[in-house]
Coordinates of C-alpha atoms in Angstrom, one line a residue:
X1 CA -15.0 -7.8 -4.6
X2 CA -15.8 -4.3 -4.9
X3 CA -16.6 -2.8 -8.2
X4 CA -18.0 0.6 -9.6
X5 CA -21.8 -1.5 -11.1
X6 CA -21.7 -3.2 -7.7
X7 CA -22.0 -0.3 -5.4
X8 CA -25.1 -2.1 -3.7
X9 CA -23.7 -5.0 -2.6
X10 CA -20.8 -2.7 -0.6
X11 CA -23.1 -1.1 1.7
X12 CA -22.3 -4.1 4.4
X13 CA -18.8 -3.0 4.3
X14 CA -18.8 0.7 3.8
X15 CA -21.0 0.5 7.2
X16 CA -18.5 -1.4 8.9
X17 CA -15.8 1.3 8.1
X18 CA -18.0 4.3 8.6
X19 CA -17.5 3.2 12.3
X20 CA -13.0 3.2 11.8
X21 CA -13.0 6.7 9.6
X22 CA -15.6 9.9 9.4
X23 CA -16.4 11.1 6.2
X24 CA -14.2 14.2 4.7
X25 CA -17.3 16.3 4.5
X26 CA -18.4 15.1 7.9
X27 CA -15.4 16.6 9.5
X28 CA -14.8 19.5 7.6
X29 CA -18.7 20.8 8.9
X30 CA -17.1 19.7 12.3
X31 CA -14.2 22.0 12.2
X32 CA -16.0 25.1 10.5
X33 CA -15.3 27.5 7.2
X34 CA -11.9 26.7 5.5
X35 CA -8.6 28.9 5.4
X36 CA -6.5 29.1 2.8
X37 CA -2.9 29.4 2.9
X38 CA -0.3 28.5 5.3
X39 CA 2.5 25.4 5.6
X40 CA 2.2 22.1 6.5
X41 CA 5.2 20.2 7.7
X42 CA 4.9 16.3 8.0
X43 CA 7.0 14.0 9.3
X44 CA 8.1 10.9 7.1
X45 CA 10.2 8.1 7.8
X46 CA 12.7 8.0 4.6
X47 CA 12.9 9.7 1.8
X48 CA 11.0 8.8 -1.0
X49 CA 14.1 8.6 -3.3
X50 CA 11.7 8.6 -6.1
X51 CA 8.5 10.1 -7.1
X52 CA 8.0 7.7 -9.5
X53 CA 5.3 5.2 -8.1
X54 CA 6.1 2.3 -10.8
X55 CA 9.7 2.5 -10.4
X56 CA 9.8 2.8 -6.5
X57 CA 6.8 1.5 -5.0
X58 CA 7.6 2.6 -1.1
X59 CA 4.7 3.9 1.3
X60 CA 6.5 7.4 1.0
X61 CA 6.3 8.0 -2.3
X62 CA 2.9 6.3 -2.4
X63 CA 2.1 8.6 0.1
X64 CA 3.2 12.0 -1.6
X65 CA 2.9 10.9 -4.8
X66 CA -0.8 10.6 -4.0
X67 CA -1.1 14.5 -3.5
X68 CA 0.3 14.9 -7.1
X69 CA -0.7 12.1 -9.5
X70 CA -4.3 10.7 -10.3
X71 CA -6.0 7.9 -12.0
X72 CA -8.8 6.7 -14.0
X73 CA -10.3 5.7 -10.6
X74 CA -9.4 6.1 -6.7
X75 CA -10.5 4.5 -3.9
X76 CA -13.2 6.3 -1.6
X77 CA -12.7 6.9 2.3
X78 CA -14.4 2.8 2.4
X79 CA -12.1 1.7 -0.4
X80 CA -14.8 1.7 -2.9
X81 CA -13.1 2.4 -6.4
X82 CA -14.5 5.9 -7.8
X83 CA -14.1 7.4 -11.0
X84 CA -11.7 9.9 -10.6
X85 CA -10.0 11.0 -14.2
X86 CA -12.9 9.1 -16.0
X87 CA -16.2 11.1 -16.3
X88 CA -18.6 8.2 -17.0
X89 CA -17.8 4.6 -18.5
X90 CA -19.5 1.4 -20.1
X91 CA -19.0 -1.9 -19.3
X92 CA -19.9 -4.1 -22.5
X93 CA -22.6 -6.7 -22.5
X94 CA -20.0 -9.9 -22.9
X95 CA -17.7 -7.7 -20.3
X96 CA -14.7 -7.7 -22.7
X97 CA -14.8 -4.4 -23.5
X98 CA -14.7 -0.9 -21.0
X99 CA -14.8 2.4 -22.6
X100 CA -14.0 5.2 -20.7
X101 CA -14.8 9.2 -21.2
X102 CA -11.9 11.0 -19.8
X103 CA -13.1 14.5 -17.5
X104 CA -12.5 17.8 -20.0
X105 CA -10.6 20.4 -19.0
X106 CA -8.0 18.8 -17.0
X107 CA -4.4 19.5 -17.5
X108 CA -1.0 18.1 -16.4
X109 CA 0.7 20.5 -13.6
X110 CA 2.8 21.8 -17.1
X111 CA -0.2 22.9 -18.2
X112 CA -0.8 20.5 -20.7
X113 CA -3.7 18.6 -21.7
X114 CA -4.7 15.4 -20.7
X115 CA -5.8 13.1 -23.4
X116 CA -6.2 9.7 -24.0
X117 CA -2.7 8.9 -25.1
X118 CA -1.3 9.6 -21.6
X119 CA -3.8 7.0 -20.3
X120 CA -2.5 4.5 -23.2
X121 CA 1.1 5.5 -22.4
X122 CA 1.0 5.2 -18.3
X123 CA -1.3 2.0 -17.9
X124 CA 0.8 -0.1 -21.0
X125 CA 3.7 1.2 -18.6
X126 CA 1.9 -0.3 -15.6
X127 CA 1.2 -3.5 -17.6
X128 CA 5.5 -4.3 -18.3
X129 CA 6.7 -2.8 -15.5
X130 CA 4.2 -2.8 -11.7
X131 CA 3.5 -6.4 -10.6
X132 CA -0.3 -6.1 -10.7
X133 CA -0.2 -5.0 -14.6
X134 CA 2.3 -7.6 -15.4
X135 CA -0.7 -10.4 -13.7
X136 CA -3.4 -8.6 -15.5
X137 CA -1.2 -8.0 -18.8
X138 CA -2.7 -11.9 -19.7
X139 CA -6.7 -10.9 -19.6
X140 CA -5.7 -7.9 -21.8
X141 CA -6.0 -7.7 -25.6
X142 CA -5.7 -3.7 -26.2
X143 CA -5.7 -0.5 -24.5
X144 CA -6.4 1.9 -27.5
X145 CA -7.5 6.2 -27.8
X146 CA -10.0 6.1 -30.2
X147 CA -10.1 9.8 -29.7
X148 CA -8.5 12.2 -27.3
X149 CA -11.0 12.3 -24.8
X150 CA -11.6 7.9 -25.1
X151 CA -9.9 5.1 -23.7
X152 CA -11.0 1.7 -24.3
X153 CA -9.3 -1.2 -22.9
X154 CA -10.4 -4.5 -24.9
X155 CA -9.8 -8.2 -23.0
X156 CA -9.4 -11.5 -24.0
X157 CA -11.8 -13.1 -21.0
X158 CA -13.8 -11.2 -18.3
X159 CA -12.1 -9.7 -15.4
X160 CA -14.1 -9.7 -12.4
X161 CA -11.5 -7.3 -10.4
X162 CA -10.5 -4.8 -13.3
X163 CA -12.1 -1.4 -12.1
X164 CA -10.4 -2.3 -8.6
X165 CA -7.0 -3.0 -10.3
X166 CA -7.0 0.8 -12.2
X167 CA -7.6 2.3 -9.1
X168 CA -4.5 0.5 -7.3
X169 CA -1.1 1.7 -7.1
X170 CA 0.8 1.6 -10.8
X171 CA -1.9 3.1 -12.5
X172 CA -1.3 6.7 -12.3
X173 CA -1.7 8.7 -15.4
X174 CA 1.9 10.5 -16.2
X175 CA 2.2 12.9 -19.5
X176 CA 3.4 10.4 -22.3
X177 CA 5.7 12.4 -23.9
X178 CA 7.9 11.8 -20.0
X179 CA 7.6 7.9 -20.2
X180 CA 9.3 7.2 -23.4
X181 CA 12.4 5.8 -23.3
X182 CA 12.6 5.4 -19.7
X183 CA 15.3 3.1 -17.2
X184 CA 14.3 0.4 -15.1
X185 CA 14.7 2.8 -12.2
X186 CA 12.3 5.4 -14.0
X187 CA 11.9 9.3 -14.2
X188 CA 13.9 11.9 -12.2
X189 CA 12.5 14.7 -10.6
X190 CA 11.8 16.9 -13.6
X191 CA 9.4 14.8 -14.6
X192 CA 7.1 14.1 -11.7
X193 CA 4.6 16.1 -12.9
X194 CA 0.7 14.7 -12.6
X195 CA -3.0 16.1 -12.7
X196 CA -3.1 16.7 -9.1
X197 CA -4.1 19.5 -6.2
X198 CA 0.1 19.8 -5.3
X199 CA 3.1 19.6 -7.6
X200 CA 6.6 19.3 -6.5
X201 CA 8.5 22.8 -5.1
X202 CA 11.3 21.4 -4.6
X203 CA 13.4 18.6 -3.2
X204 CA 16.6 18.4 -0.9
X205 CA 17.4 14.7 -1.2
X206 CA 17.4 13.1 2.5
X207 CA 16.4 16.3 4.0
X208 CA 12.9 17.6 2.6
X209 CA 10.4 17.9 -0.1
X210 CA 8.2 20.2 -0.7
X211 CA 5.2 20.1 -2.6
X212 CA 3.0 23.6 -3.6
X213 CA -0.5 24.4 -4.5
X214 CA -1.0 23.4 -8.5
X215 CA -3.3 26.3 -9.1
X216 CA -4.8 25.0 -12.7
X217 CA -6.1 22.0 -10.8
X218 CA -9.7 21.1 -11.6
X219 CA -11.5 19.5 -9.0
X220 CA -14.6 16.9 -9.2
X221 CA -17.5 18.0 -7.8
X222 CA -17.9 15.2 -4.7
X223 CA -17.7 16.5 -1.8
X224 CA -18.8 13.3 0.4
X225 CA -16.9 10.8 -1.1
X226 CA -13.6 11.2 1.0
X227 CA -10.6 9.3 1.2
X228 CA -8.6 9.4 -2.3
X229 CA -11.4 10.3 -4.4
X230 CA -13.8 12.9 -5.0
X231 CA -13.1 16.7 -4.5
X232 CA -10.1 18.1 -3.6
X233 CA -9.0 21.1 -2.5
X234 CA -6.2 22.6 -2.1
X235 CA -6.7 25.1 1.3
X236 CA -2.7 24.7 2.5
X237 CA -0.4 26.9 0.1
X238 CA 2.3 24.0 0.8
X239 CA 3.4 20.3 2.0
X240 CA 7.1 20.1 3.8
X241 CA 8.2 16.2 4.1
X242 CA 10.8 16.5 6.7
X243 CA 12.6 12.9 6.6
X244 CA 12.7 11.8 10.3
X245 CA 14.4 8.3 10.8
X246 CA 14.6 8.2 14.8
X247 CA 11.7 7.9 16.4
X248 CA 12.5 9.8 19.6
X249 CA 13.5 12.8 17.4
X250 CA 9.8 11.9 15.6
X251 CA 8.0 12.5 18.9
X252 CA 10.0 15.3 20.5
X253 CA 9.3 17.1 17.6
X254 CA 5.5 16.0 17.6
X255 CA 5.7 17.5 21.1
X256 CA 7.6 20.4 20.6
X257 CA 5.5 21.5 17.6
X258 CA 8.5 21.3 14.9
X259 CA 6.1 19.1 12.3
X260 CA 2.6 19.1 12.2
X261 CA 1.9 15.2 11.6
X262 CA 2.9 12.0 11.9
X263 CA 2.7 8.4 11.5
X264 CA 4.7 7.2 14.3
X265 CA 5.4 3.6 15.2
X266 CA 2.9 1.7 17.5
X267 CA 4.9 1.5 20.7
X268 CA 4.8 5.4 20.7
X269 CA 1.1 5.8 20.4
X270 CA 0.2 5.1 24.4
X271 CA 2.6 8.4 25.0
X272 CA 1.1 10.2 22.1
X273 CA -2.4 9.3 23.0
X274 CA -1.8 10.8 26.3
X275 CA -0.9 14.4 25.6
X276 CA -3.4 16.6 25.5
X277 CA -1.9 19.2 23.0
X278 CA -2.4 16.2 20.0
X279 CA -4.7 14.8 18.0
X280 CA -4.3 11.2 17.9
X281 CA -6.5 9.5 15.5
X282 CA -7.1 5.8 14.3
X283 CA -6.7 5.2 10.5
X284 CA -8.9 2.8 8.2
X285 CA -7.2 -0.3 7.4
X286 CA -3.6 -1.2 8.2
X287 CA -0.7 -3.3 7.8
X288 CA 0.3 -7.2 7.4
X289 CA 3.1 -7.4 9.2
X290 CA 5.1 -10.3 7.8
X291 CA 7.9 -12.5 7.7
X292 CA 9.5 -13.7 4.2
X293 CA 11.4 -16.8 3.8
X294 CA 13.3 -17.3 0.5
X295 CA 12.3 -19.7 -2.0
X296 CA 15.2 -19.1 -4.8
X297 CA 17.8 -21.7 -4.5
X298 CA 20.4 -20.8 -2.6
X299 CA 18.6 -19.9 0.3
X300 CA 18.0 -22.5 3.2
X301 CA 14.5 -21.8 2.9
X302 CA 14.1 -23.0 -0.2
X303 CA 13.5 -26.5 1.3
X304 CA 9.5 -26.5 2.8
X305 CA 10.1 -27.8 5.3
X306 CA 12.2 -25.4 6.6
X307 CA 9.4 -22.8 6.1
X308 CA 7.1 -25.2 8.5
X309 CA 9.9 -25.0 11.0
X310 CA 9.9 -21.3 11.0
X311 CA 6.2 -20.5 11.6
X312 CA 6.3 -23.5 14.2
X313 CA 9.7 -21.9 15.6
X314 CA 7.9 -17.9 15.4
X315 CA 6.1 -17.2 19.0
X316 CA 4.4 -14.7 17.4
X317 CA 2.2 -13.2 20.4
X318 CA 5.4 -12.9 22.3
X319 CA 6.8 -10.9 19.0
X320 CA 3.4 -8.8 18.6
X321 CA 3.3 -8.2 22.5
X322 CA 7.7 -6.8 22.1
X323 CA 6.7 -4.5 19.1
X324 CA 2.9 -3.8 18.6
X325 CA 2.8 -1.2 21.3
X326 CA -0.9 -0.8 22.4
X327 CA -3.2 -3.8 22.1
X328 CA -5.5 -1.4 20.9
X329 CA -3.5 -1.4 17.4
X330 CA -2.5 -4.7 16.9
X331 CA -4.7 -7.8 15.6
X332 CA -3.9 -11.4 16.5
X333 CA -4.5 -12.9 12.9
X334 CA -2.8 -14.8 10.2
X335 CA -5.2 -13.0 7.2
X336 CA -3.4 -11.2 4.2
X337 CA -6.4 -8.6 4.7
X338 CA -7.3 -6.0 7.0
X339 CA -10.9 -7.2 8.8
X340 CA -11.6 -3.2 7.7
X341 CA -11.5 -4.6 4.4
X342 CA -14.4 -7.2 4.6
X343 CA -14.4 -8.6 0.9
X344 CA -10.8 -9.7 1.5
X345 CA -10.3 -10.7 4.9
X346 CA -10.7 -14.3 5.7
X347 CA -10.1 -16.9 8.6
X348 CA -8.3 -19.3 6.4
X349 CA -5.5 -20.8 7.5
X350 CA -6.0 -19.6 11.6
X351 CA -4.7 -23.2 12.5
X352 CA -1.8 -23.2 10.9
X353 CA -0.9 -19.3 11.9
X354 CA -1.6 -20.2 16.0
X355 CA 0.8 -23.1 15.5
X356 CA 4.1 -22.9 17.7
X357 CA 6.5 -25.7 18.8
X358 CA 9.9 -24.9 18.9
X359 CA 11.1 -28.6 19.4
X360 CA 9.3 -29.5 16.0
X361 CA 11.1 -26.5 14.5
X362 CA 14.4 -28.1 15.0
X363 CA 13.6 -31.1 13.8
X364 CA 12.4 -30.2 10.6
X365 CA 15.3 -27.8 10.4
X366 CA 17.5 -30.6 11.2
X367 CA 15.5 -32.4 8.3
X368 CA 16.3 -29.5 5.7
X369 CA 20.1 -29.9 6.9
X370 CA 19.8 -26.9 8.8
X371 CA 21.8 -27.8 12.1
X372 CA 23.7 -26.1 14.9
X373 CA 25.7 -23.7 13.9
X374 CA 24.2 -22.6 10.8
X375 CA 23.7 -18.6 10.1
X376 CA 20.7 -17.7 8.7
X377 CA 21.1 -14.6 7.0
X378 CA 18.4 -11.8 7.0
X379 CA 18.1 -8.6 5.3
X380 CA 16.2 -6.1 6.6
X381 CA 16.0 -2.2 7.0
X382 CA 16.3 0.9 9.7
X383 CA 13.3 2.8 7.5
X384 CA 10.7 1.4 9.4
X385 CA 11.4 1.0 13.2
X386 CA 9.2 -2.6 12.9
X387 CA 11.4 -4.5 10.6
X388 CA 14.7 -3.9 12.7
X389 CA 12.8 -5.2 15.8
X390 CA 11.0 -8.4 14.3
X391 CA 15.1 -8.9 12.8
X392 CA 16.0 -9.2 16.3
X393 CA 13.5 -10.8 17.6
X394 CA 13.8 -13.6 15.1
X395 CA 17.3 -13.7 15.7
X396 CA 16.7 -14.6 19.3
X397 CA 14.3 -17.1 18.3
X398 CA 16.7 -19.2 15.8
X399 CA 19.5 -18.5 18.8
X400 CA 17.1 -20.7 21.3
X401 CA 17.6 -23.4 19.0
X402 CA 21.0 -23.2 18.3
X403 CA 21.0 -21.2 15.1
X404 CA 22.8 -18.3 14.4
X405 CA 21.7 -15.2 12.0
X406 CA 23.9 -12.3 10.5
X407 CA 21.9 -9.3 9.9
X408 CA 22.0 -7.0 7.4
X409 CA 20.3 -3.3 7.7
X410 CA 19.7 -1.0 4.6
X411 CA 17.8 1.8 3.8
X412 CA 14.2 0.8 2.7
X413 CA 15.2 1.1 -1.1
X414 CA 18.5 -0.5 -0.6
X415 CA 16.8 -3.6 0.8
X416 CA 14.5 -3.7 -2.1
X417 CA 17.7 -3.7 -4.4
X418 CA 19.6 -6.5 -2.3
X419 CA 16.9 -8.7 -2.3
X420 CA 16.2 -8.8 -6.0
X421 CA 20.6 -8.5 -6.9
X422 CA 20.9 -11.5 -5.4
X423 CA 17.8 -13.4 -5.3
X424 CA 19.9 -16.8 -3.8
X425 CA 21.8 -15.0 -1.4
X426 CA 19.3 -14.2 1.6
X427 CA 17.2 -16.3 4.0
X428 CA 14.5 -14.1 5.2
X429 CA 13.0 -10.6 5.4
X430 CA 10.8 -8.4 6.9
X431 CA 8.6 -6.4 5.9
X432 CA 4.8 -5.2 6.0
X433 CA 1.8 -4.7 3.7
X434 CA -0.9 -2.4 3.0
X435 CA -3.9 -4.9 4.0
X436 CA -6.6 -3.1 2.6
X437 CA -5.9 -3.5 -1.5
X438 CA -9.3 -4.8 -2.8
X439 CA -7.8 -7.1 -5.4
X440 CA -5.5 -10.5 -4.9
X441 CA -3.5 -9.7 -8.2
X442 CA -2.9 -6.3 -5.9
X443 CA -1.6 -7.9 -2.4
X444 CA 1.8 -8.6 -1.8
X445 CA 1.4 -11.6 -0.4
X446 CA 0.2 -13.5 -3.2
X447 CA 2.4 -11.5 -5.7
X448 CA 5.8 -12.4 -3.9
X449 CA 7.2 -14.9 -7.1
X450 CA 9.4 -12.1 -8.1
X451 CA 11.2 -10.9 -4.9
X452 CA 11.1 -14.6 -3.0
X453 CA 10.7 -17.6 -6.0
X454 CA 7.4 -18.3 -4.4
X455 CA 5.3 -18.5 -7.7
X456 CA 3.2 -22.0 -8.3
X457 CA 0.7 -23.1 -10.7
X458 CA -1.7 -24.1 -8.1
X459 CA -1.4 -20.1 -6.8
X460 CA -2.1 -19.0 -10.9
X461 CA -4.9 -21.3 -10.7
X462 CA -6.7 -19.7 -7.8
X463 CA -6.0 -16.3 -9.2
X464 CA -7.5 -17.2 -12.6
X465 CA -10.3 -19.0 -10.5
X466 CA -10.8 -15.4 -8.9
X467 CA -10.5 -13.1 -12.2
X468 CA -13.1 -15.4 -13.7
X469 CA -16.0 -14.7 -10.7
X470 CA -18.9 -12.9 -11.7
X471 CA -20.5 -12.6 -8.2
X472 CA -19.0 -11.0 -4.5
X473 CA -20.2 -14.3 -3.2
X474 CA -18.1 -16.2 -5.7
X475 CA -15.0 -14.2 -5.2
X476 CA -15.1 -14.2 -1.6
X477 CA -15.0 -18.1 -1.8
X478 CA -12.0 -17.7 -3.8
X479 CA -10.8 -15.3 -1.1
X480 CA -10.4 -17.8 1.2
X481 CA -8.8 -20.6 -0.8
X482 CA -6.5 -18.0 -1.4
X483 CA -5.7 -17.6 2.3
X484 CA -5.2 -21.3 2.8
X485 CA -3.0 -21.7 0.6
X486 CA -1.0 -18.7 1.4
X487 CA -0.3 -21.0 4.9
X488 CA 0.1 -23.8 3.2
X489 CA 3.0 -22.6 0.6
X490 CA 4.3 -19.9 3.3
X491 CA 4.9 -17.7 0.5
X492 CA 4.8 -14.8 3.5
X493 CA 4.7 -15.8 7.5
X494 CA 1.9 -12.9 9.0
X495 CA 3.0 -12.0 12.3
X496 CA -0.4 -10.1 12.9
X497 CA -2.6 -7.1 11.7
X498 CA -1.3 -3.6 12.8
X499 CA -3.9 -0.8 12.8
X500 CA -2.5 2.8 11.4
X501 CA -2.6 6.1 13.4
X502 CA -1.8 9.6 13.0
X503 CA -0.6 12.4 15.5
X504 CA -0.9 15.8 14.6
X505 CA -1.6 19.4 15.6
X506 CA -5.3 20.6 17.0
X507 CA -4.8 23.2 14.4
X508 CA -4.7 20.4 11.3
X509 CA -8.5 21.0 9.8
X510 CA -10.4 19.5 7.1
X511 CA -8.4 16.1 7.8
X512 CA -10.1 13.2 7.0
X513 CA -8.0 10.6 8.7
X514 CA -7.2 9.2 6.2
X515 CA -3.3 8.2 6.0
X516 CA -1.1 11.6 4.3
X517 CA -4.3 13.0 2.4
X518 CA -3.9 16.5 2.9
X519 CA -5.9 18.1 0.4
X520 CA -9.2 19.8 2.1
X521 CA -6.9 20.0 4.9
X522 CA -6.2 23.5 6.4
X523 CA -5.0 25.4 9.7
X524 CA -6.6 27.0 11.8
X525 CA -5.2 30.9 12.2

């Protein structure tokens, strides 16, 4: 697993991506002398309907939220974690203790300072309130400012994957005078304010945002390092998020020139691809596309073996082949990470994942007292294009055998909120993952226990067996007990591997392909 005294034994991997992504500084050579100034409108899916990444963990506001928020560390264009808000750092002999120099001369976008108890304030907030600090809460004894410009965070036992966790989402560094005293559904708008290139313009809830240059920004000096790290500049005056729900309305206005980039849904990239006035472009990594059967009681999932019968039920080629659009985007494999992302992806489990007999289905269903007749309820959402489908699809497939299934479509944040309500009162979901997270305490699929009651102490076990490895050979072993037993529980069923691509204007420059990164970005006059 990657971290920052390991950078040797990453080389394998960071060749194997060089081949998916070009380097920022590669492409901005390519596309000649920056300009500065000028609009670019993007194309998003929902609205974020938060800005605070703790409190509302969607891709959207990941997304934007990227451009205005930093932390200690950030993950290069290989996913290499990469000091980012830390200048330099020390690792103590017995690997209990990290102390970390923060940059000088950094400021908030309020022009504040940032100092050491901002860190404090924003990663205890990660550890009671993001799923990854509340796993890595346990291994931690402090996190202390000795001085302003210090942070030390003390543990109780090693943590193999730390540096890797602090550069994963939940960790970014907020002003600590904003986080006091905050709800469960965290800070409005008036406090999204971070040490980033862009800071929010303004906001017309369900229509656009706007993000503007932050012209106090101070920059690293890495130019080569790409992806979410390094240096950033901030060419484009500013960032318009138009929300764009339909997908026809996405590409017509791809086509037509009305926003400058996109991340349309896979069956829309054969079209895309073929029109010469775009730029069509593969993206590192990708999604887990997944169904989630309910553990909670309650649910008529709850009973394992009606979580067998499901995969054995799923004909998940036939699925991928309905909603995976060009099989140059989707990959036919069961692992919780992207084979981009070589220290997590494993083969574990391929058995179980190829399995499908529908007759066995309905026996164990029958089994579980699931019998004809039944509805089988699923919650899903119209924010993503691929979740509505793989409802429908499913439904079809429990209809073959007799079953029936209400559906229940939300907004993305909606379904979040409706799963968790009523955590007894829903069957299955749909949803995907970002497969390229380079820790398991990070990855969905093996945090589920608080949206789907699929914790276990044989799954704590594994995880502790992983934060204990001191080598990338040990952890990868780890890796893929982890993956078995992900297909043995069926915490999550993975439908396949989706690769990411963007769409966008020949005159979008400096881009480094590299999801909605858009500082070094310019357009051409």
């Amino acid at each position: 697993m990657k971290r920052i005294p390991l950078f040797a034994t990453l080389a394998a991997a960071a060749t194997l991506l060089a081949g998916c992504m070009g380097g920022a500084g590669t492409q901005a050579a390519a596309d000649g002398p920056p300009v500065r100034g000028g609009n670019l409108t993007v194309a998003v899916p929902t609205d974020p309907q938060s800005l605070d990444m703790v409190a509302n963990p969607g891709q959207v506001t990941a997304q934007i939220g990227n451009m205005m928020y930093e932390k200690l560390f950030e993950v290069d264009q290989h996913f290499v974690a990469r000091p980012m808000l830390v200048d330099t750092f020390d690792i103590s002999p017995d690997r209990l203790t990290y102390t970390f120099k923060l940059r000088q001369g950094v400021t908030f976008q309020d022009g504040n300072p940032l100092t050491g108890t901002d860190v404090v304030a924003s990663l205890q907030r990660w550890q009671k309130s993001h799923r990854t600090g509340q796993l890595v809460t346990p291994d931690i004894d402090a996190i202390a400012a000795p001085d302003p410009a210090t942070v030390t965070v003390h543990l109780k036992r090693p943590r193999y994957p730390l540096i890797d966790e602090l550069a994963g989402a939940g960790t970014e560094i907020y002003e600590a005078k904003n986080l006091a005293g905050l709800p469960a559904t965290g800070f409005g708008q008036d406090k999204a304010i971070g040490t980033g290139p862009y800071k929010l313009k303004s906001w017309d809830i369900g229509q656009q945002l706007v993000l503007e240059r932050y012209d106090g920004y101070k920059s690293r000096s890495e130019e080569d390092w790409g992806g979410q790290a390094g240096a950033k500049h901030a060419y484009l005056d500013t960032v318009t998020y138009k929300v764009v729900g339909d997908q026809d309305a996405l590409v017509n206005g791809l086509q037509t020139g009305q926003w400058d980039h996109a991340m349309p849904a896979n069956d829309q990239y054969e079209q895309l691809k073929a029109n010469p006035n775009l730029v069509v472009h593969n993206l590192p990594g990708g999604n887990e596309n997944v169904i989630i059967p309910n553990f909670n009681p309650g649910s008529k999932f709850a009973d394992p073996r009606a979580r067998k019968a499901l995969n054995l039920l799923l004909d998940k080629p036939a699925i991928n082949a309905a909603t995976g659009g060009s099989k140059d985007l989707t990959i036919e494999t069961g692992a919780f990470a992207s084979p981009d992302n070589k220290a997590s992806y494993s083969t574990a489990g391929q058995d179980v994942y190829q399995q499908h007999d529908p007759a066995r289905a309905k026996q164990l269903l029958a089994e579980a007292g699931i019998t004809a007749g039944t509805t089988i309820h699923i919650v899903t959402t119209n924010s993503y294009p691929e979740f509505g489908k793989w409802a429908v699809l499913l439904q079809d497939e429990l209809g073959k055998i007799g079953l029936g299934a209400k559906i229940d479509t939300y907004d993305f944040a909606t379904m979040l909120g409706t799963l968790t309500k009523d955590p007894g009162g829903w069957d299955i979901t749909t949803m995907f993952f970002d497969s390229s997270l380079t820790s398991p305490a990070q990855m969905p699929a093996l945090t589920l226990g608080t949206l789907n009651g699929s914790s276990s102490p044989e799954l704590d076990g594994l995880m502790a067996e992983f934060n204990a490895s001191t080598t990338p050979e040990q952890a990868k072993t780890v890796i893929d007990k982890l993956q078995a037993f992900t297909w043995k529980q069926l915490s999550v069923i993975t439908l396949s591997q989706s690769k990411l691509y963007a769409a966008y204007t020949p005159r979008l420059k400096g881009y480094g392909d590299f999801y909605r990164v858009f500082w070094n970005s310019w357009l051409a006059s």
